[in-house]
Amino acid sequence: MSAAMRNPAAKPETADGPVVAVRDLRAWYRLRLFGVDREVKAVDGITFEVRKDEIYGLAGESSSGKSTLVKTIAGAMRPPLEIVGGEIQFSFMDGTMGLNRAPADLVERVRWRHLSYVMQGSMSVLNPVRRIGTSFFDFAFRHMGLDKAGFEAAVVAHLARVNLPASVLKAYPHELSGGMRQRVTIALATICRPQFIIADEPTTALDVVVQKDVLAMFRSIQREMASSVLFVTHDMGVHAHLTDRLGIMYAGRLVEEARTPDVFARPRHPYTRHLIHSLPRIGDDRPRSGLEGTPPSLANPPSGCRFHPRCAFATERCRVEVPPMEQVAPDHRVACFEKDRVEATP
Amino acid sequence: MRAYARYAFGRFLQFLLVVFIGINIAYIITHATPIDPVEHTVSVATAFGHTAPEAIESMRQSLRELYGLTGSPIEQYLNFWRRVLVADFGPSLSAFPSPVSTLIGRAIPWTVGLLGVATILTWIIGNLLGGLAGYYRRSRLLKGFGIVAMALHPMPYYIAAIILLIVFGYLWPILPISGGSQMNVARGWSSEYILSVARHSMLPLLSLLLVGLGGWFVGMRSLVSNVVTEDYVVYAELAGVSKRRILTAYVMRNAIAPQVTGLAISLGHVFSGALITERVFGYPGIGSLLVDGVHAGDYSLVLGVTTVSIVGVSLAVLVIDLIYPLIDPRVTVS
Amino acid sequence: MFVVLRDLLRYNGEFLAGILMTGVVVAMALLSFVSPYPPLDQFVAPMDVPPSAAHWFGTTSRGQDLFWLLTYSIRNTLAFGLLVAILSRILSLSIGLLAGYRGGWVDRVLMSINDTFIVIPLFPILVLFYFVMRDNMSWVMLAVLTALLGWSYDARLIRSVALSLRHREFTQTAVFSGMRTHEILSREHLPFVLPIVFSTSLNNMNWSIGLEVTLAVLGFTDINRPSVGGMIYWANQHSAVVAGVWWWIAFPVGLVVMLFIGLYLLAISMNEYIDPRSRLERGGGRKE
Ligand SMILES: Nc1ncnc2c1ncn2[C@@H]1O[C@H](COP(=O)(O)OP(=O)(O)O)[C@@H](O)[C@H]1O
Ligand SMILES: [Mg+2]
């Protein structure tokens, strides 16, 4: 909490400052069920920023807290999720608490205009009893400043950009295929040309061919609008093709962050190495090295470095001390005491 | 359209099944009796001493047929069905020689009117308030209403009716407590008559309302508090869709579908409640007719009311089923 | 089990209120075993005495002590509700579990029948039953018929739980290990649906007792067996309200209303325990 209070002064928008800067963010699920208290520390001290005109990728296995992190940034928190500490600062609004403590009218002005969000599981984000066209109207009409005919024309044009025919506007969500619904959600999130788009596993439910299409479309929309994107997926292959910079999460913490090519070329964290080595590669039939042990429980995480129980490089120090994020090269940060030894090991 | 036709056909089959099973239950019950119902009925009837002898003979004949006591078992069963299907339950015993169907026909508008108005009002008010209570969880007023509704909801209709009867009949007599309209007002479309009917229906309506509201209120409140956590609502909130539109077009609109199904499911129960309420307030519908029929030993009347009730309620359910796809466009697909 | 009970009592006001109200009613029923008056005796007390130290709830126009008569009545009424609940549990459990587990056409057929029983209006059928049986009708027969007609609503709920169990791993394991359907249902699935069975039983009791009270008030049951509805029937026969003997109606109505509310509160707090989502919302509250 005290961290949040330290800098209440508004930060002026600078030309190429980050779109969002997150500092030491902690967001926990606090469950109190019939007297049993449980805290799931799904985001536990994360610091990073997303710059103008870039796609920042967030990777990490399932349940590592990726969705929780972006939910907190998007101001999409619902009980029992709470912010326990830290700051979120956007370039397009004042204050250091992001959307979560902002007055409602400000939030209303910012959302969709400046920031839009494609939720995980977005197969179910469309109102099942409302036609697609009406949903577009609900979400975007206010922001566009057009009359009805102009708005409809804009929607149809935007749909064409994601390869959807105008006829989907008349359809109900259940009448569309998964891929079409996914495109609709992406179109819905991008139609107002926001500066900042958060997308949580937007392609995970799609088959590979459709997935490729949707990713290409995502990239082209981002280029065209020069917006910033925070893109979450556990699929390292997608990151390799799409993102500019990449952050790796493990058990509620960021363990490594670098430009995407650097992550793949010179990973410094043992967990990142594992993620990359487990990627299938053409012409390479060496057995993939598996990871020992199970993902940690976030209700009762391991002490010190959370990766130590599964780490081949772990020392006594890793068991007790939390490794800090340290700069090792330009735009390259790692949280590992043994990063040099890791790098030296082939 | 073809999907709808298929759906409608399925619902129609279900309707036929309800009627079939319901009428069979009535048949089994009337044939499970250890006493000879015909002689019992005739003796009850003659005990009053004002029935003509030829009436008794005709009654005995039609009773034997009605009870299905003539011919082979198959013939008995088919005869029973034939009578039910053409709604011919013979002459009423207590109002001889008026046919039972005439008596029921006279009573039905009262029941349908009372029940229809009560059900629709209860459903709308209960769902509206319950939906608001689920959405505005902090509202003191709605919380208080919830507690009152929860206390009233588990009460059987009879108890609610009798409490109102005591309150408005004896403690604070401002409303008529008995009958369907004032005796000395002529029937017709006069404003005086309509007003009188409205005043007489106040207490039955109120007791149906008091008992019924809680169920819809509590149900809708919990549906809404589940729907507000659905992705499409969360997402619309994130997108800054106006609160009012989210409440109506997103939350209520989605939560209402199960409540329409709930209406169909509860109709039998509400109907039973209306019959009882009618009885308490001497309302001239088929509930009063049924109870009077039992007291007068009028078998044809009791059986007639029972079968008409079964068919009537299942018809109403069929109508609800048929309009349901308007509420939820997904239903005709699967 | 004990912990659950303790937590419910501590954190759930509705459960506490429900336990207290139902407890009072059950205690009342138990008192019947030490009643100084046999249940069917009349004119053993002065008539129409208002509530006093000698007769706590007053006496009836038939010379009965209302308090002690009420202990028998509520006992009989509770017994009726319990019997219906137990009998209809057998039906709703076997049908609900079977439909949910087998799925497919078995499910469709059973649920069609189920929906039929949901729709059929019960009251006229029970009245018809009374009409035919007249004095030969006992409360056990009425309970059996009520149970035969009143299982459907809960069967649907149980089915939906069973449906979700069907694809769980342990079911598949049980199938491959060669267990038979009834073994799988009774050993593997029953424990999962027990909580919902419990809460639906409470609602079912409320419903059946309401029916019984109504039928008895109208005189459509064995009017000589003391029951809460029967007491109101006799009070009406003696025009108790008009005659100013208000306690004859007020106490039975008050007690049975307490039972209804108590059972209902227990049922909803049980539901809340089964589905903790609603609990969370109460605790956390929605962001406005
Ligand atoms: N509503 C919730 N209540 C309690 N715990 C939750 C809730 N949602 C997610 N979690 C827990 O938080 C952790 C992180 O989940 P999530 O952010 O969804 O991970 P990811 O998106 O990386 O798969 C998981 O352990 C998950 O079980
Ligand atoms: Mg996720």
Short mmCIF file of N, CA, C and O in Angstrom, two decimals, chain A residues 175-239:
data_model
loop_
_atom_site.label_atom_id
_atom_site.label_comp_id
_atom_site.label_asym_id
_atom_site.label_seq_id
_atom_site.Cartn_x
_atom_site.Cartn_y
_atom_site.Cartn_z
N GLU A 175 -24.53 -18.98 -33.70
CA GLU A 175 -24.61 -19.35 -35.12
C GLU A 175 -23.27 -19.24 -35.83
O GLU A 175 -23.17 -19.58 -37.00
N LEU A 176 -22.24 -18.74 -35.12
CA LEU A 176 -20.93 -18.58 -35.73
C LEU A 176 -19.98 -19.68 -35.28
O LEU A 176 -20.14 -20.24 -34.20
N SER A 177 -18.96 -19.95 -36.11
CA SER A 177 -17.94 -20.92 -35.71
C SER A 177 -16.99 -20.27 -34.72
O SER A 177 -16.98 -19.05 -34.56
N GLY A 178 -16.18 -21.11 -34.07
CA GLY A 178 -15.24 -20.59 -33.08
C GLY A 178 -14.31 -19.54 -33.67
O GLY A 178 -14.09 -18.48 -33.08
N GLY A 179 -13.79 -19.81 -34.85
CA GLY A 179 -12.87 -18.88 -35.49
C GLY A 179 -13.55 -17.55 -35.79
O GLY A 179 -12.98 -16.48 -35.57
N MET A 180 -14.78 -17.63 -36.26
CA MET A 180 -15.51 -16.39 -36.57
C MET A 180 -15.77 -15.60 -35.31
O MET A 180 -15.63 -14.38 -35.28
N ARG A 181 -16.15 -16.30 -34.25
CA ARG A 181 -16.43 -15.60 -33.00
C ARG A 181 -15.17 -14.90 -32.50
O ARG A 181 -15.22 -13.78 -32.01
N GLN A 182 -14.04 -15.59 -32.67
CA GLN A 182 -12.78 -15.01 -32.23
C GLN A 182 -12.46 -13.74 -33.02
O GLN A 182 -12.04 -12.75 -32.46
N ARG A 183 -12.69 -13.80 -34.32
CA ARG A 183 -12.46 -12.60 -35.13
C ARG A 183 -13.40 -11.49 -34.72
O ARG A 183 -13.01 -10.32 -34.70
N VAL A 184 -14.65 -11.87 -34.43
CA VAL A 184 -15.60 -10.84 -34.00
C VAL A 184 -15.09 -10.15 -32.74
O VAL A 184 -15.10 -8.92 -32.64
N THR A 185 -14.60 -10.94 -31.77
CA THR A 185 -14.13 -10.32 -30.52
C THR A 185 -12.93 -9.42 -30.79
O THR A 185 -12.82 -8.35 -30.19
N ILE A 186 -12.06 -9.86 -31.69
CA ILE A 186 -10.89 -9.02 -31.97
C ILE A 186 -11.33 -7.75 -32.69
O ILE A 186 -10.87 -6.65 -32.37
N ALA A 187 -12.27 -7.89 -33.61
CA ALA A 187 -12.78 -6.70 -34.28
C ALA A 187 -13.43 -5.76 -33.28
O ALA A 187 -13.24 -4.55 -33.32
N LEU A 188 -14.17 -6.34 -32.34
CA LEU A 188 -14.84 -5.56 -31.32
C LEU A 188 -13.82 -4.79 -30.47
O LEU A 188 -14.05 -3.66 -30.07
N ALA A 189 -12.69 -5.43 -30.22
CA ALA A 189 -11.69 -4.81 -29.35
C ALA A 189 -10.87 -3.76 -30.09
O ALA A 189 -10.23 -2.92 -29.46
N THR A 190 -10.86 -3.82 -31.42
CA THR A 190 -9.97 -2.91 -32.14
C THR A 190 -10.70 -1.82 -32.92
O THR A 190 -10.06 -0.93 -33.45
N ILE A 191 -12.01 -1.89 -32.96
CA ILE A 191 -12.72 -0.97 -33.85
C ILE A 191 -12.52 0.49 -33.47
O ILE A 191 -12.49 1.37 -34.33
N CYS A 192 -12.31 0.79 -32.19
CA CYS A 192 -12.11 2.19 -31.79
C CYS A 192 -10.65 2.61 -31.90
O CYS A 192 -10.30 3.70 -31.44
N ARG A 193 -9.82 1.78 -32.44
CA ARG A 193 -8.39 2.06 -32.59
C ARG A 193 -7.75 2.53 -31.28
O ARG A 193 -7.17 3.62 -31.20
N PRO A 194 -7.81 1.73 -30.25
CA PRO A 194 -7.25 2.14 -28.97
C PRO A 194 -5.72 2.14 -29.02
O PRO A 194 -5.12 1.45 -29.85
N GLN A 195 -5.11 2.91 -28.08
CA GLN A 195 -3.64 2.94 -28.02
C GLN A 195 -3.09 1.65 -27.47
O GLN A 195 -1.94 1.30 -27.70
N PHE A 196 -3.87 1.00 -26.62
CA PHE A 196 -3.34 -0.14 -25.88
C PHE A 196 -4.35 -1.28 -25.92
O PHE A 196 -5.51 -1.11 -25.55
N ILE A 197 -3.91 -2.43 -26.40
CA ILE A 197 -4.79 -3.59 -26.50
C ILE A 197 -4.21 -4.71 -25.66
O ILE A 197 -3.03 -5.05 -25.81
N ILE A 198 -5.02 -5.28 -24.79
CA ILE A 198 -4.58 -6.43 -24.02
C ILE A 198 -5.31 -7.64 -24.56
O ILE A 198 -6.53 -7.64 -24.67
N ALA A 199 -4.55 -8.67 -24.92
CA ALA A 199 -5.18 -9.86 -25.49
C ALA A 199 -4.70 -11.08 -24.71
O ALA A 199 -3.51 -11.36 -24.67
N ASP A 200 -5.64 -11.79 -24.10
CA ASP A 200 -5.31 -12.93 -23.25
C ASP A 200 -5.66 -14.22 -23.99
O ASP A 200 -6.84 -14.54 -24.15
N GLU A 201 -4.66 -14.95 -24.43
CA GLU A 201 -4.84 -16.21 -25.15
C GLU A 201 -5.91 -16.09 -26.23
O GLU A 201 -6.85 -16.88 -26.27
N PRO A 202 -5.80 -15.12 -27.13
CA PRO A 202 -6.89 -14.94 -28.08
C PRO A 202 -6.96 -16.03 -29.14
O PRO A 202 -7.96 -16.13 -29.84
N THR A 203 -5.93 -16.84 -29.26
CA THR A 203 -5.96 -17.83 -30.34
C THR A 203 -5.90 -19.25 -29.83
O THR A 203 -5.89 -20.19 -30.63
N THR A 204 -5.89 -19.42 -28.53
CA THR A 204 -5.64 -20.76 -27.99
C THR A 204 -6.71 -21.77 -28.38
O THR A 204 -6.43 -22.93 -28.60
N ALA A 205 -7.96 -21.30 -28.49
CA ALA A 205 -9.04 -22.26 -28.75
C ALA A 205 -9.17 -22.59 -30.24
O ALA A 205 -10.04 -23.36 -30.63
N LEU A 206 -8.32 -21.98 -31.06
CA LEU A 206 -8.52 -22.15 -32.51
C LEU A 206 -7.60 -23.22 -33.08
O LEU A 206 -6.53 -23.50 -32.54
N ASP A 207 -8.02 -23.79 -34.21
CA ASP A 207 -7.11 -24.76 -34.84
C ASP A 207 -6.00 -24.01 -35.58
O ASP A 207 -6.09 -22.81 -35.83
N VAL A 208 -4.96 -24.75 -35.91
CA VAL A 208 -3.69 -24.11 -36.31
C VAL A 208 -3.86 -23.17 -37.50
O VAL A 208 -3.32 -22.06 -37.50
N VAL A 209 -4.62 -23.59 -38.51
CA VAL A 209 -4.74 -22.77 -39.71
C VAL A 209 -5.42 -21.45 -39.39
O VAL A 209 -4.94 -20.36 -39.74
N VAL A 210 -6.55 -21.54 -38.67
CA VAL A 210 -7.28 -20.35 -38.30
C VAL A 210 -6.41 -19.46 -37.42
O VAL A 210 -6.37 -18.24 -37.55
N GLN A 211 -5.67 -20.11 -36.52
CA GLN A 211 -4.81 -19.40 -35.61
C GLN A 211 -3.80 -18.54 -36.37
O GLN A 211 -3.60 -17.37 -36.05
N LYS A 212 -3.21 -19.08 -37.41
CA LYS A 212 -2.22 -18.35 -38.20
C LYS A 212 -2.84 -17.10 -38.83
O LYS A 212 -2.28 -16.02 -38.76
N ASP A 213 -4.02 -17.29 -39.39
CA ASP A 213 -4.78 -16.18 -39.97
C ASP A 213 -4.99 -15.07 -38.97
O ASP A 213 -4.73 -13.90 -39.24
N VAL A 214 -5.50 -15.47 -37.80
CA VAL A 214 -5.87 -14.48 -36.80
C VAL A 214 -4.63 -13.73 -36.33
O VAL A 214 -4.66 -12.50 -36.15
N LEU A 215 -3.50 -14.45 -36.18
CA LEU A 215 -2.28 -13.79 -35.73
C LEU A 215 -1.79 -12.78 -36.76
O LEU A 215 -1.42 -11.66 -36.42
N ALA A 216 -1.84 -13.17 -38.02
CA ALA A 216 -1.40 -12.27 -39.08
C ALA A 216 -2.25 -11.01 -39.08
O ALA A 216 -1.75 -9.89 -39.18
N MET A 217 -3.53 -11.22 -38.90
CA MET A 217 -4.46 -10.10 -38.86
C MET A 217 -4.16 -9.18 -37.68
O MET A 217 -4.16 -7.96 -37.80
N PHE A 218 -3.84 -9.80 -36.55
CA PHE A 218 -3.52 -9.04 -35.35
C PHE A 218 -2.33 -8.13 -35.61
O PHE A 218 -2.34 -6.95 -35.31
N ARG A 219 -1.32 -8.74 -36.17
CA ARG A 219 -0.09 -8.00 -36.45
C ARG A 219 -0.37 -6.82 -37.39
O ARG A 219 0.05 -5.69 -37.15
N SER A 220 -1.16 -7.07 -38.44
CA SER A 220 -1.37 -6.01 -39.41
C SER A 220 -2.20 -4.88 -38.81
O SER A 220 -1.93 -3.71 -39.06
N ILE A 221 -3.15 -5.24 -37.97
CA ILE A 221 -3.95 -4.19 -37.32
C ILE A 221 -3.06 -3.35 -36.41
O ILE A 221 -3.13 -2.12 -36.40
N GLN A 222 -2.19 -4.03 -35.68
CA GLN A 222 -1.31 -3.31 -34.76
C GLN A 222 -0.39 -2.36 -35.53
O GLN A 222 -0.23 -1.20 -35.17
N ARG A 223 0.18 -2.85 -36.63
CA ARG A 223 1.07 -2.02 -37.46
C ARG A 223 0.33 -0.78 -37.95
O ARG A 223 0.81 0.34 -37.81
N GLU A 224 -0.84 -1.06 -38.49
CA GLU A 224 -1.62 0.00 -39.10
C GLU A 224 -1.99 1.09 -38.10
O GLU A 224 -1.96 2.27 -38.41
N MET A 225 -2.31 0.69 -36.88
CA MET A 225 -2.77 1.66 -35.89
C MET A 225 -1.66 2.12 -34.96
O MET A 225 -1.89 2.97 -34.11
N ALA A 226 -0.48 1.53 -35.09
CA ALA A 226 0.67 1.86 -34.24
C ALA A 226 0.31 1.81 -32.77
O ALA A 226 0.72 2.64 -31.98
N SER A 227 -0.52 0.82 -32.42
CA SER A 227 -0.91 0.72 -31.01
C SER A 227 0.04 -0.23 -30.28
O SER A 227 0.87 -0.89 -30.90
N SER A 228 -0.09 -0.26 -28.96
CA SER A 228 0.70 -1.19 -28.17
C SER A 228 -0.17 -2.37 -27.78
O SER A 228 -1.36 -2.21 -27.51
N VAL A 229 0.43 -3.55 -27.75
CA VAL A 229 -0.33 -4.75 -27.45
C VAL A 229 0.37 -5.53 -26.34
O VAL A 229 1.60 -5.69 -26.37
N LEU A 230 -0.41 -5.95 -25.37
CA LEU A 230 0.10 -6.90 -24.38
C LEU A 230 -0.53 -8.24 -24.72
O LEU A 230 -1.75 -8.40 -24.61
N PHE A 231 0.30 -9.16 -25.19
CA PHE A 231 -0.23 -10.38 -25.78
C PHE A 231 0.14 -11.59 -24.91
O PHE A 231 1.31 -11.88 -24.72
N VAL A 232 -0.87 -12.27 -24.38
CA VAL A 232 -0.62 -13.40 -23.49
C VAL A 232 -0.88 -14.71 -24.21
O VAL A 232 -1.93 -14.88 -24.83
N THR A 233 0.11 -15.60 -24.17
CA THR A 233 -0.17 -16.98 -24.56
C THR A 233 0.89 -17.87 -23.95
O THR A 233 2.01 -17.44 -23.69
N HIS A 234 0.53 -19.12 -23.68
CA HIS A 234 1.51 -20.05 -23.15
C HIS A 234 2.31 -20.67 -24.30
O HIS A 234 3.26 -21.41 -24.08
N ASP A 235 1.91 -20.34 -25.55
CA ASP A 235 2.48 -20.99 -26.72
C ASP A 235 3.72 -20.22 -27.20
O ASP A 235 3.62 -19.15 -27.80
N MET A 236 4.92 -20.75 -26.92
CA MET A 236 6.15 -20.06 -27.26
C MET A 236 6.29 -19.87 -28.77
O MET A 236 6.88 -18.90 -29.24
N GLY A 237 5.71 -20.78 -29.54
CA GLY A 237 5.77 -20.67 -30.99
C GLY A 237 5.09 -19.40 -31.47
O GLY A 237 5.59 -18.69 -32.35
N VAL A 238 3.96 -19.09 -30.86
CA VAL A 238 3.24 -17.87 -31.23
C VAL A 238 4.09 -16.66 -30.88
O VAL A 238 4.21 -15.72 -31.69
N HIS A 239 4.70 -16.69 -29.71
CA HIS A 239 5.53 -15.55 -29.32
C HIS A 239 6.66 -15.33 -30.32
O HIS A 239 6.96 -14.19 -30.69
#
